[in-house]
């Protein structure tokens, strides 16, 4: 239908991206803190926490999310979609690393309630980020389908789909 690409949709999309970047930043800080705090005897756990935090930096996840705000606004839908998929994969990897750390914590005795709480919060943030990323991608697909007309450089995109079959 018409009018899907409303400005307030775009505003909401960009707000979600801000939320996502903020979540990643908070999680990174928390993982770093936990890696320092777990102390001796939990070297495996400290390493996994550190890997999760380092993964955020290595993947340049915060930067990608912030940059993706400009991508949504200014690039071709294909490029935006590929970029979103990459962010999605990075977030999935991050969630997996946090889960690994949680499992490692489960094996280390004695029980550390502070750590358990912090890890559960980290896991919730990571899960929430994945759900948020999913919503962002759905919304972008709708935006991409709705309003491509009238943008410079978009000509010739209709009808490409059918040319691939013989």
GROMACS .gro file of C-alpha atoms in nm:
model
  166
    1UNK     CA    1   0.000   0.000   0.000
    2UNK     CA    2   0.091   0.367  -0.008
    3UNK     CA    3   0.230   0.579   0.270
    4UNK     CA    4   0.430   0.301   0.440
    5UNK     CA    5   0.746   0.505   0.420
    6UNK     CA    6   0.620   0.771   0.661
    7UNK     CA    7   0.881   0.998   0.814
    8UNK     CA    8   0.781   0.886   1.164
    9UNK     CA    9   0.860   0.527   1.063
   10UNK     CA   10   1.208   0.638   0.972
   11UNK     CA   11   1.236   0.830   1.298
   12UNK     CA   12   1.134   0.520   1.493
   13UNK     CA   13   1.382   0.311   1.296
   14UNK     CA   14   1.665   0.549   1.377
   15UNK     CA   15   1.562   0.561   1.744
   16UNK     CA   16   1.576   0.182   1.753
   17UNK     CA   17   1.922   0.192   1.607
   18UNK     CA   18   2.026   0.439   1.878
   19UNK     CA   19   1.882   0.201   2.139
   20UNK     CA   20   2.071  -0.085   1.984
   21UNK     CA   21   2.402   0.104   1.978
   22UNK     CA   22   2.346   0.209   2.340
   23UNK     CA   23   2.269  -0.151   2.439
   24UNK     CA   24   2.587  -0.273   2.272
   25UNK     CA   25   2.790  -0.006   2.449
   26UNK     CA   26   2.640  -0.089   2.789
   27UNK     CA   27   2.695  -0.459   2.735
   28UNK     CA   28   3.057  -0.405   2.632
   29UNK     CA   29   3.123  -0.203   2.946
   30UNK     CA   30   2.952  -0.464   3.161
   31UNK     CA   31   3.147  -0.753   3.008
   32UNK     CA   32   3.476  -0.570   3.057
   33UNK     CA   33   3.385  -0.500   3.418
   34UNK     CA   34   3.287  -0.862   3.483
   35UNK     CA   35   3.602  -0.994   3.316
   36UNK     CA   36   3.807  -0.783   3.558
   37UNK     CA   37   3.597  -0.871   3.863
   38UNK     CA   38   3.563  -1.248   3.838
   39UNK     CA   39   3.904  -1.289   3.995
   40UNK     CA   40   4.142  -1.579   4.025
   41UNK     CA   41   4.026  -1.935   3.982
   42UNK     CA   42   3.782  -1.839   3.709
   43UNK     CA   43   4.030  -1.780   3.432
   44UNK     CA   44   3.817  -1.960   3.174
   45UNK     CA   45   3.517  -1.744   3.254
   46UNK     CA   46   3.725  -1.426   3.254
   47UNK     CA   47   3.859  -1.518   2.911
   48UNK     CA   48   3.511  -1.580   2.772
   49UNK     CA   49   3.382  -1.252   2.909
   50UNK     CA   50   3.682  -1.077   2.764
   51UNK     CA   51   3.624  -1.247   2.427
   52UNK     CA   52   3.267  -1.124   2.422
   53UNK     CA   53   3.373  -0.766   2.495
   54UNK     CA   54   3.661  -0.783   2.249
   55UNK     CA   55   3.426  -0.926   1.987
   56UNK     CA   56   3.218  -0.611   2.005
   57UNK     CA   57   3.527  -0.403   1.937
   58UNK     CA   58   3.669  -0.633   1.669
   59UNK     CA   59   3.338  -0.646   1.484
   60UNK     CA   60   3.314  -0.266   1.519
   61UNK     CA   61   2.954  -0.330   1.615
   62UNK     CA   62   2.872   0.009   1.767
   63UNK     CA   63   3.031   0.187   1.473
   64UNK     CA   64   2.841  -0.030   1.224
   65UNK     CA   65   2.509   0.038   1.392
   66UNK     CA   66   2.571   0.413   1.399
   67UNK     CA   67   2.692   0.411   1.040
   68UNK     CA   68   2.391   0.206   0.935
   69UNK     CA   69   2.170   0.503   1.021
   70UNK     CA   70   2.324   0.689   0.729
   71UNK     CA   71   2.307   0.378   0.511
   72UNK     CA   72   1.931   0.348   0.567
   73UNK     CA   73   1.881   0.708   0.470
   74UNK     CA   74   2.111   0.728   0.172
   75UNK     CA   75   2.203   0.402   0.004
   76UNK     CA   76   2.040   0.145  -0.220
   77UNK     CA   77   1.809  -0.102  -0.046
   78UNK     CA   78   2.036  -0.392  -0.146
   79UNK     CA   79   2.336  -0.235   0.022
   80UNK     CA   80   2.133  -0.150   0.331
   81UNK     CA   81   2.003  -0.506   0.351
   82UNK     CA   82   2.350  -0.661   0.324
   83UNK     CA   83   2.477  -0.424   0.589
   84UNK     CA   84   2.188  -0.510   0.821
   85UNK     CA   85   2.253  -0.880   0.771
   86UNK     CA   86   2.612  -0.831   0.876
   87UNK     CA   87   2.504  -0.646   1.190
   88UNK     CA   88   2.259  -0.928   1.257
   89UNK     CA   89   2.535  -1.188   1.230
   90UNK     CA   90   2.759  -0.987   1.463
   91UNK     CA   91   2.481  -0.962   1.720
   92UNK     CA   92   2.409  -1.333   1.694
   93UNK     CA   93   2.781  -1.404   1.751
   94UNK     CA   94   2.781  -1.172   2.051
   95UNK     CA   95   2.477  -1.343   2.201
   96UNK     CA   96   2.651  -1.677   2.153
   97UNK     CA   97   2.967  -1.554   2.329
   98UNK     CA   98   2.762  -1.426   2.622
   99UNK     CA   99   2.585  -1.763   2.639
  100UNK     CA  100   2.923  -1.940   2.640
  101UNK     CA  101   3.037  -1.723   2.930
  102UNK     CA  102   2.714  -1.801   3.114
  103UNK     CA  103   2.774  -2.172   3.069
  104UNK     CA  104   3.131  -2.137   3.191
  105UNK     CA  105   3.003  -1.954   3.498
  106UNK     CA  106   2.760  -2.237   3.568
  107UNK     CA  107   3.050  -2.477   3.595
  108UNK     CA  108   3.260  -2.267   3.832
  109UNK     CA  109   3.186  -2.319   4.199
  110UNK     CA  110   3.114  -2.173   4.445
  111UNK     CA  111   2.804  -1.995   4.317
  112UNK     CA  112   2.860  -1.626   4.269
  113UNK     CA  113   2.522  -1.454   4.283
  114UNK     CA  114   2.655  -1.114   4.177
  115UNK     CA  115   2.805  -1.271   3.870
  116UNK     CA  116   2.496  -1.479   3.795
  117UNK     CA  117   2.282  -1.168   3.805
  118UNK     CA  118   2.522  -0.973   3.586
  119UNK     CA  119   2.546  -1.257   3.335
  120UNK     CA  120   2.171  -1.297   3.319
  121UNK     CA  121   2.139  -0.927   3.254
  122UNK     CA  122   2.404  -0.949   2.985
  123UNK     CA  123   2.218  -1.240   2.827
  124UNK     CA  124   1.890  -1.049   2.839
  125UNK     CA  125   2.049  -0.746   2.675
  126UNK     CA  126   2.201  -0.966   2.404
  127UNK     CA  127   1.866  -1.136   2.342
  128UNK     CA  128   1.687  -0.804   2.340
  129UNK     CA  129   1.938  -0.674   2.090
  130UNK     CA  130   1.872  -0.967   1.863
  131UNK     CA  131   1.497  -0.907   1.877
  132UNK     CA  132   1.548  -0.536   1.816
  133UNK     CA  133   1.776  -0.606   1.520
  134UNK     CA  134   1.509  -0.835   1.377
  135UNK     CA  135   1.245  -0.560   1.407
  136UNK     CA  136   1.480  -0.307   1.248
  137UNK     CA  137   1.534  -0.537   0.952
  138UNK     CA  138   1.164  -0.601   0.904
  139UNK     CA  139   1.091  -0.232   0.918
  140UNK     CA  140   1.363  -0.156   0.667
  141UNK     CA  141   1.228  -0.411   0.425
  142UNK     CA  142   0.889  -0.243   0.444
  143UNK     CA  143   1.050   0.095   0.394
  144UNK     CA  144   1.248  -0.036   0.100
  145UNK     CA  145   0.940  -0.176  -0.069
  146UNK     CA  146   0.729   0.130  -0.007
  147UNK     CA  147   0.914   0.435  -0.124
  148UNK     CA  148   1.183   0.385  -0.382
  149UNK     CA  149   1.027   0.618  -0.637
  150UNK     CA  150   1.177   0.958  -0.685
  151UNK     CA  151   1.520   0.887  -0.545
  152UNK     CA  152   1.816   0.963  -0.768
  153UNK     CA  153   2.004   0.660  -0.885
  154UNK     CA  154   1.717   0.420  -0.836
  155UNK     CA  155   1.615   0.382  -1.198
  156UNK     CA  156   1.627   0.042  -1.357
  157UNK     CA  157   1.556  -0.154  -1.041
  158UNK     CA  158   1.210  -0.261  -1.138
  159UNK     CA  159   1.205  -0.572  -1.346
  160UNK     CA  160   1.552  -0.689  -1.259
  161UNK     CA  161   1.415  -0.982  -1.067
  162UNK     CA  162   1.272  -1.157  -1.368
  163UNK     CA  163   1.577  -1.142  -1.587
  164UNK     CA  164   1.768  -1.409  -1.398
  165UNK     CA  165   1.548  -1.699  -1.509
  166UNK     CA  166   1.613  -1.803  -1.866
   0.00000   0.00000   0.00000
